[in-house]
CSV table of C-alpha atoms and ligand atoms in Angstrom, one decimal:
chain,number,residue,atom,x,y,z
A,154,MET,CA,16.8,14.5,36.1
A,155,SER,CA,13.1,13.9,36.8
A,156,LEU,CA,10.8,12.6,34.0
A,157,THR,CA,8.8,15.8,34.1
A,158,LYS,CA,11.9,17.9,33.6
A,159,ILE,CA,12.9,15.9,30.6
A,160,LEU,CA,9.4,16.0,29.1
A,161,GLU,CA,9.0,19.7,29.7
A,162,ALA,CA,12.4,20.6,28.3
A,163,HIS,CA,12.0,18.5,25.1
A,164,ARG,CA,8.3,18.4,24.3
A,165,PRO,CA,8.0,19.9,20.8
A,166,GLN,CA,5.9,23.0,19.9
A,167,PHE,CA,2.2,22.1,20.0
A,168,SER,CA,1.2,24.4,17.1
A,169,SER,CA,2.8,22.3,14.4
A,170,TYR,CA,1.4,19.1,15.9
A,171,GLU,CA,-2.0,20.7,16.1
A,172,GLN,CA,-1.8,21.4,12.4
A,173,LEU,CA,-0.7,17.8,11.8
A,174,TYR,CA,-3.6,16.4,13.8
A,175,LYS,CA,-6.0,18.5,11.8
A,176,HIS,CA,-4.4,17.3,8.6
A,177,PHE,CA,-4.8,13.7,9.6
A,178,HIS,CA,-8.4,14.4,10.8
A,179,LEU,CA,-9.2,16.0,7.4
A,180,ASN,CA,-7.7,13.1,5.5
A,181,PRO,CA,-8.9,9.8,7.0
A,182,GLU,CA,-8.3,6.5,5.3
A,183,LEU,CA,-10.1,3.2,5.8
A,184,SER,CA,-8.4,0.1,7.0
A,185,ASN,CA,-5.8,-1.3,4.6
A,186,GLN,CA,-6.0,2.0,2.5
A,187,GLU,CA,-3.7,4.1,4.8
A,188,VAL,CA,-1.4,5.1,1.9
A,189,GLU,CA,-1.3,8.9,2.3
A,190,THR,CA,-1.3,8.6,6.1
A,191,ALA,CA,1.8,6.4,6.0
A,192,ALA,CA,3.5,8.7,3.5
A,193,THR,CA,2.8,11.7,5.7
A,194,ILE,CA,4.2,9.9,8.7
A,195,VAL,CA,7.4,8.8,6.8
A,196,ALA,CA,7.9,12.4,5.5
A,197,HIS,CA,7.5,13.8,9.0
A,198,LEU,CA,9.9,11.3,10.6
A,199,ARG,CA,12.5,12.2,8.0
A,200,LYS,CA,12.0,15.9,8.8
A,201,ILE,CA,12.5,15.2,12.6
A,202,SER,CA,15.8,13.4,12.2
A,203,PRO,CA,17.9,11.6,9.5
A,204,ASP,CA,18.8,9.0,12.1
A,205,PHE,CA,15.5,7.2,12.0
A,206,ASP,CA,15.9,3.8,10.3
A,207,ILE,CA,12.5,3.7,8.5
A,208,ARG,CA,10.8,0.7,7.0
A,209,SER,CA,7.4,1.0,5.2
A,210,GLU,CA,4.7,-1.1,3.5
A,211,ILE,CA,4.9,-3.7,6.3
A,212,GLY,CA,1.8,-6.0,6.4
A,213,GLY,CA,0.0,-3.5,4.2
A,214,HIS,CA,0.8,0.1,4.8
A,215,GLY,CA,2.5,-0.3,8.2
A,216,VAL,CA,5.5,1.8,9.0
A,217,ALA,CA,8.3,1.1,11.6
A,218,ALA,CA,11.1,3.5,12.6
A,219,VAL,CA,14.1,2.6,14.7
A,220,LEU,CA,16.3,5.1,16.6
A,221,ARG,CA,19.4,3.6,18.2
A,222,ASN,CA,20.9,5.6,21.0
A,223,GLY,CA,23.6,3.4,22.6
A,224,PRO,CA,23.3,0.2,24.6
A,225,GLY,CA,20.2,-0.3,26.6
A,226,PRO,CA,16.6,-1.7,26.4
A,227,THR,CA,14.5,-1.6,23.3
A,228,VAL,CA,11.0,0.0,23.7
A,229,LEU,CA,8.4,-0.3,21.0
A,230,SER,CA,5.6,2.3,21.0
A,231,ARG,CA,2.7,1.9,18.6
A,232,ALA,CA,-0.1,4.0,17.1
A,233,ASP,CA,-2.9,2.8,14.8
A,234,MET,CA,-3.6,4.7,11.6
A,235,ASP,CA,-6.9,3.7,10.1
A,236,ALA,CA,-10.3,5.5,10.1
A,237,LEU,CA,-13.9,4.3,9.9
A,238,PRO,CA,-16.8,4.3,7.5
A,239,VAL,CA,-18.7,7.0,9.4
A,240,GLU,CA,-20.1,10.3,8.1
A,241,GLU,CA,-18.7,13.1,10.3
A,242,ARG,CA,-21.3,15.3,12.1
A,243,THR,CA,-19.1,17.1,14.6
A,244,GLY,CA,-19.5,20.5,13.0
A,245,LEU,CA,-15.7,21.1,13.5
A,246,ALA,CA,-14.0,23.5,11.1
A,247,TYR,CA,-11.7,20.6,10.2
A,248,SER,CA,-14.5,18.0,9.7
A,249,SER,CA,-13.8,15.3,7.2
A,250,THR,CA,-15.8,15.2,3.9
A,251,LYS,CA,-13.7,12.3,2.6
A,252,ARG,CA,-15.4,9.3,0.9
A,253,ALA,CA,-13.8,6.0,-0.2
A,254,VAL,CA,-14.7,2.6,-1.6
A,255,ASP,CA,-14.8,0.0,1.2
A,256,VAL,CA,-13.8,-3.8,1.0
A,257,HIS,CA,-17.3,-4.6,-0.1
A,258,GLY,CA,-17.0,-2.2,-3.1
A,259,ARG,CA,-19.4,0.4,-1.6
A,260,GLU,CA,-18.6,4.1,-1.5
A,261,GLN,CA,-18.5,5.2,2.1
A,262,PRO,CA,-18.0,8.4,4.1
A,263,VAL,CA,-14.8,8.2,6.1
A,264,MET,CA,-14.0,9.7,9.5
A,265,HIS,CA,-11.4,9.4,12.2
A,266,ALA,CA,-14.1,8.5,14.6
A,267,CYS,CA,-11.9,6.4,16.9
A,268,GLY,CA,-9.2,9.0,17.5
A,269,HIS,CA,-6.4,7.2,15.7
A,270,ASP,CA,-5.4,10.6,14.2
A,271,MET,CA,-4.6,11.7,17.8
A,272,HIS,CA,-2.6,8.5,18.3
A,273,ILE,CA,-0.5,9.1,15.2
A,274,THR,CA,0.1,12.7,16.1
A,275,CYS,CA,1.1,11.9,19.7
A,276,LEU,CA,3.5,9.2,18.6
A,277,LEU,CA,5.2,11.6,16.0
A,278,ALA,CA,5.5,14.3,18.7
A,279,TYR,CA,7.0,11.6,21.0
A,280,ALA,CA,9.5,10.8,18.3
A,281,GLU,CA,10.6,14.4,18.1
A,282,LEU,CA,10.8,14.6,21.9
A,283,MET,CA,13.0,11.6,22.2
A,284,VAL,CA,15.4,12.9,19.5
A,285,SER,CA,15.7,16.2,21.3
A,286,ALA,CA,16.1,14.4,24.7
A,287,ARG,CA,18.8,12.0,23.5
A,288,GLN,CA,21.3,12.9,26.1
A,289,HIS,CA,18.9,11.8,28.8
A,290,TRP,CA,18.3,8.3,27.7
A,291,ARG,CA,20.1,5.2,26.3
A,292,GLY,CA,18.8,2.3,24.3
A,293,THR,CA,16.6,1.9,21.3
A,294,ILE,CA,13.2,3.2,20.5
A,295,VAL,CA,10.9,1.6,17.9
A,296,LEU,CA,7.9,3.4,16.5
A,297,VAL,CA,5.2,1.3,14.9
A,298,PHE,CA,2.4,2.9,12.9
A,299,GLN,CA,0.0,0.1,12.4
A,300,PRO,CA,-2.6,-0.3,9.7
A,301,ALA,CA,-6.1,-2.0,9.9
A,302,GLU,CA,-6.7,-1.9,13.7
A,303,GLU,CA,-10.4,-1.6,13.2
A,304,ARG,CA,-10.4,-4.9,11.2
A,305,GLY,CA,-8.3,-6.6,13.9
A,306,THR,CA,-5.7,-7.7,11.3
A,307,GLY,CA,-3.0,-5.0,11.2
A,308,ALA,CA,-0.7,-6.1,14.0
A,309,GLN,CA,-0.8,-9.7,12.9
A,310,SER,CA,-0.1,-8.8,9.3
A,311,MET,CA,2.9,-6.7,10.3
A,312,VAL,CA,4.3,-9.7,12.3
A,313,ASP,CA,3.4,-12.1,9.4
A,314,ASP,CA,5.2,-9.9,7.0
A,315,GLY,CA,8.4,-10.2,8.9
A,316,LEU,CA,8.4,-7.2,11.1
A,317,TYR,CA,10.9,-8.9,13.4
A,318,ASP,CA,12.6,-11.2,10.9
A,319,ALA,CA,16.3,-10.6,10.3
A,320,ALA,CA,15.9,-11.4,6.6
A,321,ARG,CA,12.9,-9.1,6.2
A,322,HIS,CA,12.2,-5.8,8.1
A,323,ASN,CA,14.6,-6.7,10.9
A,324,VAL,CA,13.0,-4.5,13.5
A,325,PRO,CA,14.8,-5.2,16.9
A,326,ILE,CA,12.8,-7.4,19.2
A,327,PRO,CA,11.5,-5.1,22.0
A,328,ASP,CA,11.8,-5.6,25.7
A,329,VAL,CA,8.4,-4.0,26.2
A,330,VAL,CA,5.6,-2.8,24.0
A,331,PHE,CA,3.3,0.2,24.6
A,332,SER,CA,0.3,1.7,23.0
A,333,GLY,CA,-2.4,4.1,24.1
A,334,HIS,CA,-6.0,4.8,23.1
A,335,VAL,CA,-8.2,7.9,23.5
A,336,VAL,CA,-11.4,7.3,25.4
A,337,PRO,CA,-14.4,9.5,26.1
A,338,ALA,CA,-13.3,10.3,29.7
A,339,ARG,CA,-12.3,13.8,30.9
A,340,ALA,CA,-9.3,15.2,28.9
A,341,GLY,CA,-6.3,15.2,31.3
A,342,VAL,CA,-7.1,11.8,32.7
A,343,ILE,CA,-4.6,9.0,32.0
A,344,GLY,CA,-5.4,5.5,33.2
A,345,ILE,CA,-3.9,2.0,33.3
A,346,ARG,CA,-4.7,-1.2,35.2
A,347,PRO,CA,-2.9,-4.5,35.7
A,348,GLY,CA,-4.4,-7.5,34.0
A,349,THR,CA,-7.2,-7.4,31.5
A,350,MET,CA,-7.3,-3.8,30.0
A,351,ALA,CA,-9.5,-4.5,27.0
A,352,SER,CA,-11.9,-7.4,26.0
A,353,SER,CA,-11.4,-9.9,23.3
A,354,CYS,CA,-13.7,-9.6,20.3
A,355,ASP,CA,-14.8,-12.3,17.9
A,356,ASN,CA,-17.2,-11.7,15.0
A,357,LEU,CA,-19.1,-14.2,13.0
A,358,ARG,CA,-21.4,-13.9,10.0
A,359,VAL,CA,-24.0,-16.7,10.1
A,360,THR,CA,-26.2,-17.6,7.1
A,361,PHE,CA,-29.3,-19.7,7.9
A,362,HIS,CA,-30.5,-21.7,4.9
A,363,GLY,CA,-34.3,-22.0,4.5
A,364,ARG,CA,-36.5,-22.5,1.6
A,365,GLY,CA,-38.1,-19.3,0.3
A,366,GLY,CA,-41.4,-18.9,-1.6
A,367,HIS,CA,-44.8,-17.4,-1.5
A,368,ALA,CA,-45.8,-15.8,1.9
A,369,SER,CA,-49.2,-17.5,1.6
A,370,MET,CA,-47.8,-21.0,1.4
A,371,PRO,CA,-46.0,-21.9,4.7
A,372,GLU,CA,-46.3,-25.6,4.0
A,373,ARG,CA,-43.8,-25.2,1.1
A,374,LEU,CA,-41.4,-23.0,3.1
A,375,VAL,CA,-38.6,-23.3,5.6
A,376,ASP,CA,-38.8,-19.8,6.9
A,377,PRO,CA,-35.2,-18.5,7.4
A,378,ILE,CA,-36.5,-15.4,9.4
A,379,VAL,CA,-38.2,-17.5,12.1
A,380,MET,CA,-35.1,-19.7,12.2
A,381,ALA,CA,-32.7,-16.8,12.6
A,382,SER,CA,-35.0,-15.0,15.0
A,383,SER,CA,-35.0,-18.1,17.3
A,384,ALA,CA,-31.3,-18.2,17.2
A,385,VAL,CA,-31.0,-14.4,18.0
A,386,LEU,CA,-33.3,-14.9,21.1
A,387,ARG,CA,-31.5,-18.0,22.4
A,388,LEU,CA,-28.1,-16.3,21.9
A,389,GLN,CA,-29.3,-13.8,24.6
A,390,THR,CA,-29.2,-16.6,27.2
A,391,LEU,CA,-25.5,-17.3,26.8
A,392,VAL,CA,-24.4,-14.3,28.9
A,393,SER,CA,-27.5,-14.4,31.2
A,394,ARG,CA,-27.7,-18.1,31.8
A,395,GLU,CA,-24.2,-19.6,31.1
A,396,VAL,CA,-21.5,-17.1,32.1
A,397,HIS,CA,-20.6,-16.5,35.8
A,398,PRO,CA,-22.2,-13.3,36.9
A,399,SER,CA,-18.9,-11.8,37.9
A,400,GLU,CA,-17.4,-12.2,34.4
A,401,HIS,CA,-17.6,-9.6,31.7
A,402,ALA,CA,-19.2,-11.0,28.6
A,403,VAL,CA,-21.3,-9.5,25.8
A,404,VAL,CA,-23.0,-11.2,22.9
A,405,THR,CA,-24.7,-8.9,20.4
A,406,CYS,CA,-26.4,-9.6,17.1
A,407,ALA,CA,-25.4,-6.5,15.4
A,408,SER,CA,-27.2,-7.0,12.1
A,409,PHE,CA,-30.0,-9.1,10.6
A,410,MET,CA,-30.7,-9.4,6.9
A,411,SER,CA,-33.3,-11.3,4.9
A,412,GLY,CA,-35.5,-10.7,1.9
A,413,THR,CA,-36.2,-7.6,0.0
A,414,ALA,CA,-39.0,-5.1,0.9
A,415,ALA,CA,-41.6,-7.4,-0.7
A,416,GLU,CA,-44.5,-8.4,1.7
A,417,ASN,CA,-45.3,-11.6,-0.1
A,418,VAL,CA,-41.9,-13.2,-0.8
A,419,VAL,CA,-39.9,-15.1,1.8
A,420,ALA,CA,-36.2,-15.3,1.0
A,421,ASP,CA,-34.2,-18.5,1.0
A,422,ASP,CA,-31.6,-17.2,3.5
A,423,ALA,CA,-31.3,-15.0,6.6
A,424,ILE,CA,-27.9,-13.6,7.7
A,425,ILE,CA,-27.0,-12.4,11.1
A,426,THR,CA,-23.7,-11.0,12.4
A,427,ILE,CA,-22.6,-11.7,15.9
A,428,ASP,CA,-20.2,-9.8,18.1
A,429,MET,CA,-18.7,-11.5,21.2
A,430,ARG,CA,-16.6,-9.9,23.9
A,431,ALA,CA,-14.9,-11.5,26.9
A,432,ASN,CA,-12.3,-10.6,29.4
A,433,ASN,CA,-10.5,-13.9,29.6
A,434,GLN,CA,-9.7,-16.8,27.4
A,435,SER,CA,-12.0,-19.3,29.1
A,436,THR,CA,-15.1,-17.1,28.9
A,437,ARG,CA,-14.1,-16.3,25.3
A,438,GLN,CA,-14.0,-20.0,24.5
A,439,LYS,CA,-17.3,-20.6,26.2
A,440,LEU,CA,-19.0,-17.9,24.2
A,441,ASN,CA,-17.5,-19.1,20.9
A,442,ASP,CA,-18.6,-22.7,21.7
A,443,GLY,CA,-22.0,-21.6,22.8
A,444,VAL,CA,-22.7,-19.5,19.7
A,445,LEU,CA,-21.8,-22.4,17.4
A,446,ARG,CA,-23.9,-24.8,19.4
A,447,ILE,CA,-27.0,-22.5,19.3
A,448,VAL,CA,-26.9,-21.5,15.7
A,449,GLN,CA,-26.4,-25.2,14.6
A,450,ALA,CA,-29.1,-26.5,16.9
A,451,GLU,CA,-31.7,-23.8,16.0
A,452,SER,CA,-31.0,-24.4,12.3
A,453,ALA,CA,-31.6,-28.2,12.8
A,454,ALA,CA,-34.7,-27.5,15.0
A,455,SER,CA,-36.1,-25.4,12.1
A,456,ASN,CA,-35.5,-28.2,9.6
A,457,ALA,CA,-33.1,-26.1,7.6
A,458,VAL,CA,-32.2,-27.3,4.1
A,459,ALA,CA,-28.5,-27.2,5.0
A,460,PRO,CA,-26.5,-26.5,8.1
A,461,PRO,CA,-25.7,-22.8,8.7
A,462,THR,CA,-22.7,-21.2,6.9
A,463,ILE,CA,-20.5,-19.7,9.6
A,464,VAL,CA,-17.8,-17.3,8.6
A,465,PRO,CA,-15.4,-15.7,11.2
A,466,THR,CA,-14.9,-12.1,10.2
A,467,ARG,CA,-12.9,-10.3,12.8
A,468,SER,CA,-10.9,-11.5,15.9
A,469,PHE,CA,-9.0,-9.6,18.6
A,470,PRO,CA,-7.2,-11.1,21.6
A,471,VAL,CA,-7.8,-10.2,25.2
A,472,THR,CA,-5.5,-7.2,26.0
A,473,VAL,CA,-3.6,-8.0,29.2
A,474,ASN,CA,-1.4,-5.4,30.9
A,475,ASP,CA,1.7,-7.1,32.3
A,476,ALA,CA,1.7,-6.7,36.1
A,477,ALA,CA,5.4,-5.7,36.4
A,478,VAL,CA,5.3,-3.3,33.5
A,479,THR,CA,2.1,-1.7,34.8
A,480,ALA,CA,3.8,-1.2,38.2
A,481,ARG,CA,6.8,0.4,36.7
A,482,VAL,CA,4.9,2.7,34.3
A,483,GLY,CA,2.5,3.4,37.1
A,484,GLU,CA,5.3,4.9,39.1
A,485,ALA,CA,6.4,7.0,36.2
A,486,PHE,CA,2.8,8.2,35.6
A,487,ARG,CA,2.3,8.9,39.3
A,488,GLU,CA,5.5,11.0,39.3
A,489,HIS,CA,4.7,12.9,36.2
A,490,PHE,CA,0.9,13.3,36.1
A,491,GLY,CA,0.2,13.1,39.8
A,492,ALA,CA,-2.4,10.7,41.1
A,493,GLY,CA,-6.1,11.7,41.2
A,494,ASP,CA,-9.4,11.2,39.5
A,495,GLN,CA,-8.7,14.1,37.1
A,496,SER,CA,-5.1,13.0,36.3
A,497,TYR,CA,-3.4,9.6,36.7
A,498,VAL,CA,-5.9,6.8,37.6
A,499,ALA,CA,-4.1,3.7,38.8
A,500,ASP,CA,-7.1,1.3,38.5
A,501,PHE,CA,-8.8,2.6,35.4
A,502,PRO,CA,-12.0,0.8,34.4
A,503,ARG,CA,-11.5,-2.0,31.9
A,504,LEU,CA,-12.2,-0.9,28.3
A,505,SER,CA,-15.2,-2.5,26.6
A,506,PHE,CA,-13.7,-2.2,23.1
A,507,SER,CA,-11.0,-4.4,21.8
A,508,GLU,CA,-7.4,-3.9,20.5
A,509,ASP,CA,-4.9,-5.9,18.5
A,510,PHE,CA,-1.7,-4.2,19.4
A,511,CYS,CA,-0.6,-6.8,22.0
A,512,ILE,CA,0.1,-9.2,19.1
A,513,LEU,CA,3.2,-7.1,18.5
A,514,ALA,CA,4.3,-8.2,22.0
A,515,THR,CA,2.9,-11.7,22.3
A,516,ALA,CA,4.3,-12.7,18.9
A,517,VAL,CA,7.8,-12.4,20.4
A,518,GLU,CA,6.8,-13.3,24.0
A,519,ARG,CA,7.3,-9.9,25.4
A,520,PRO,CA,5.2,-7.9,27.9
A,521,SER,CA,2.9,-5.0,26.9
A,522,LEU,CA,0.8,-2.3,28.3
A,523,LEU,CA,-2.1,-0.3,26.9
A,524,PHE,CA,-2.9,3.1,28.5
A,525,ALA,CA,-6.1,5.0,28.0
A,526,TYR,CA,-6.4,8.8,28.0
A,527,GLY,CA,-9.4,11.0,28.2
A,528,CYS,CA,-10.4,13.4,25.3
A,529,THR,CA,-13.6,15.0,26.4
A,530,ALA,CA,-13.8,18.7,27.4
A,531,PRO,CA,-13.8,18.8,31.2
A,532,ASP,CA,-16.8,21.3,31.4
A,533,LYS,CA,-18.9,18.8,29.3
A,534,VAL,CA,-18.0,16.0,31.7
A,535,ASP,CA,-18.9,18.1,34.7
A,536,LYS,CA,-22.2,19.0,33.2
A,537,ALA,CA,-23.1,15.4,32.3
A,538,GLN,CA,-22.0,14.3,35.7
A,539,ARG,CA,-24.3,16.8,37.4
A,540,GLU,CA,-27.2,15.8,35.2
A,541,GLY,CA,-26.4,12.0,35.4
A,542,THR,CA,-26.2,11.8,31.6
A,543,LEU,CA,-22.6,10.6,31.1
A,544,ASP,CA,-23.6,7.7,28.8
A,545,GLU,CA,-26.1,9.7,26.7
A,546,SER,CA,-24.5,13.1,26.3
A,547,ILE,CA,-20.8,12.3,25.9
A,548,PRO,CA,-20.1,10.8,22.5
A,549,GLY,CA,-17.9,7.7,22.5
A,550,ASN,CA,-15.5,6.3,20.0
A,551,HIS,CA,-17.0,5.4,16.6
A,552,SER,CA,-19.8,8.1,17.1
A,553,SER,CA,-20.3,10.5,14.2
A,554,ILE,CA,-20.0,13.4,16.7
A,555,PHE,CA,-16.8,12.0,18.5
A,556,ALA,CA,-14.6,15.1,18.6
A,557,PRO,CA,-11.6,14.9,20.9
A,558,GLN,CA,-10.6,18.2,22.6
A,559,ILE,CA,-7.1,18.7,21.3
A,560,HIS,CA,-5.7,20.3,24.5
A,561,PRO,CA,-4.8,18.8,26.9
A,562,THR,CA,-5.5,15.5,25.3
A,563,MET,CA,-2.5,15.7,23.0
A,564,GLN,CA,0.0,16.7,25.7
A,565,VAL,CA,-1.2,13.8,27.9
A,566,GLY,CA,-0.8,11.4,24.9
A,567,ILE,CA,2.7,12.6,24.1
A,568,ASP,CA,3.8,12.6,27.8
A,569,ALA,CA,2.3,9.1,28.2
A,570,TYR,CA,4.4,7.7,25.3
A,571,GLY,CA,7.4,9.6,26.7
A,572,ALA,CA,7.0,8.7,30.4
A,573,SER,CA,6.4,5.0,29.6
A,574,ALA,CA,9.5,4.8,27.4
A,575,LEU,CA,11.7,6.8,29.7
A,576,ALA,CA,10.7,4.5,32.6
A,577,TRP,CA,12.8,2.0,30.8
A,578,LEU,CA,15.4,4.2,29.1
A,579,ALA,CA,16.1,7.3,31.2
A,580,ASN,CA,19.7,7.5,32.4
A,581,ASP,CA,19.1,8.0,36.0
A,582,TRP,CA,15.4,7.5,36.7
A,583,VAL,CA,15.1,5.4,39.8
A,584,GLN,CA,11.8,3.7,40.5
B,125,LIG,ZN1,-12.2,1.9,16.9
B,126,LIG,ZN1,-9.4,2.6,18.0
């Protein structure tokens, strides 16, 4: 039977999943606080089938569910669950008005501004699809609902908490690991690429130590603002003057803090946060080394009272799509979605954001693949394309007006989880 026939015969009713998506959208939870989200997921899995072997509270609020269906490969598919401290301005009838206290003790608005609510919903619908389609496949499926993706810690904490350890959660080691992410491309588009699919990300918080005092007495001061400003400017030269022009690399100073609002008081310290992205390990290392060199040297050049305090805050690996897995899934996607720039795109542009799911694969030395699927209303994309305003007028992930169009985004997400898994598990699918 063709993959399309299996998917069409067993894809669950959209209406209940549309309701579920709106429920998740209305009830977002920040990283490491995904209590209700995890509970809703577990309850839904129990409703789908009593045969799911479910483990929860893995590495925080992570959930894993295993469904065994005879001998065969094991396919792990993952969705991330956390939302962001963003105030929703989409104007949707199901807009979030939730607030929560973040890790710094501050109350924040909370929004599913990265589409993880879509990921959860698609993975649950895939679970129902695979239960219904049981007679067409053999092997084991593992569903992983991962917490704290936005912090870059969730996948690692699930592994560290014994996701695969026989004596702990005992989830079978997968032969292949899949995940997907919504992107602001045209809804209906699904894309993969072999090799680097998403950049690495490394974040640092750097505190420069000067000597504060009266603004009128520079001879008594070591001005931390001038010190940090020099570092910010020199950091701009890392990408422009040190990285090969064909490499993808970004260094951004995302925040700069010093002093109060007083005009006549210079503070002791200035703090900057730095975001580094790279598409391979050697560029990543070069950026990390360069940032450390520059902040230390600028601090010394400014006669700082102490070397800068450097604290790593977040870290994501480079996401690399395994070549053989990409080829096999590519065949399945081509067969099911059909190739074309409004359907399956075989050489999808590399994603500039970062992901941590591949840790679920690299921790057990298994291959993985991340697929990207569009979620923007096609007429909006057409209009923006005509006007040449794709970057300005189409809100991206993390925007307060990021509002995925439910259809056909959801169907593409469900089918992508289904087709990628069935490319390994279907009884008689021949590549
Ligand atoms: Zn995100
Ligand atoms: Zn995300």
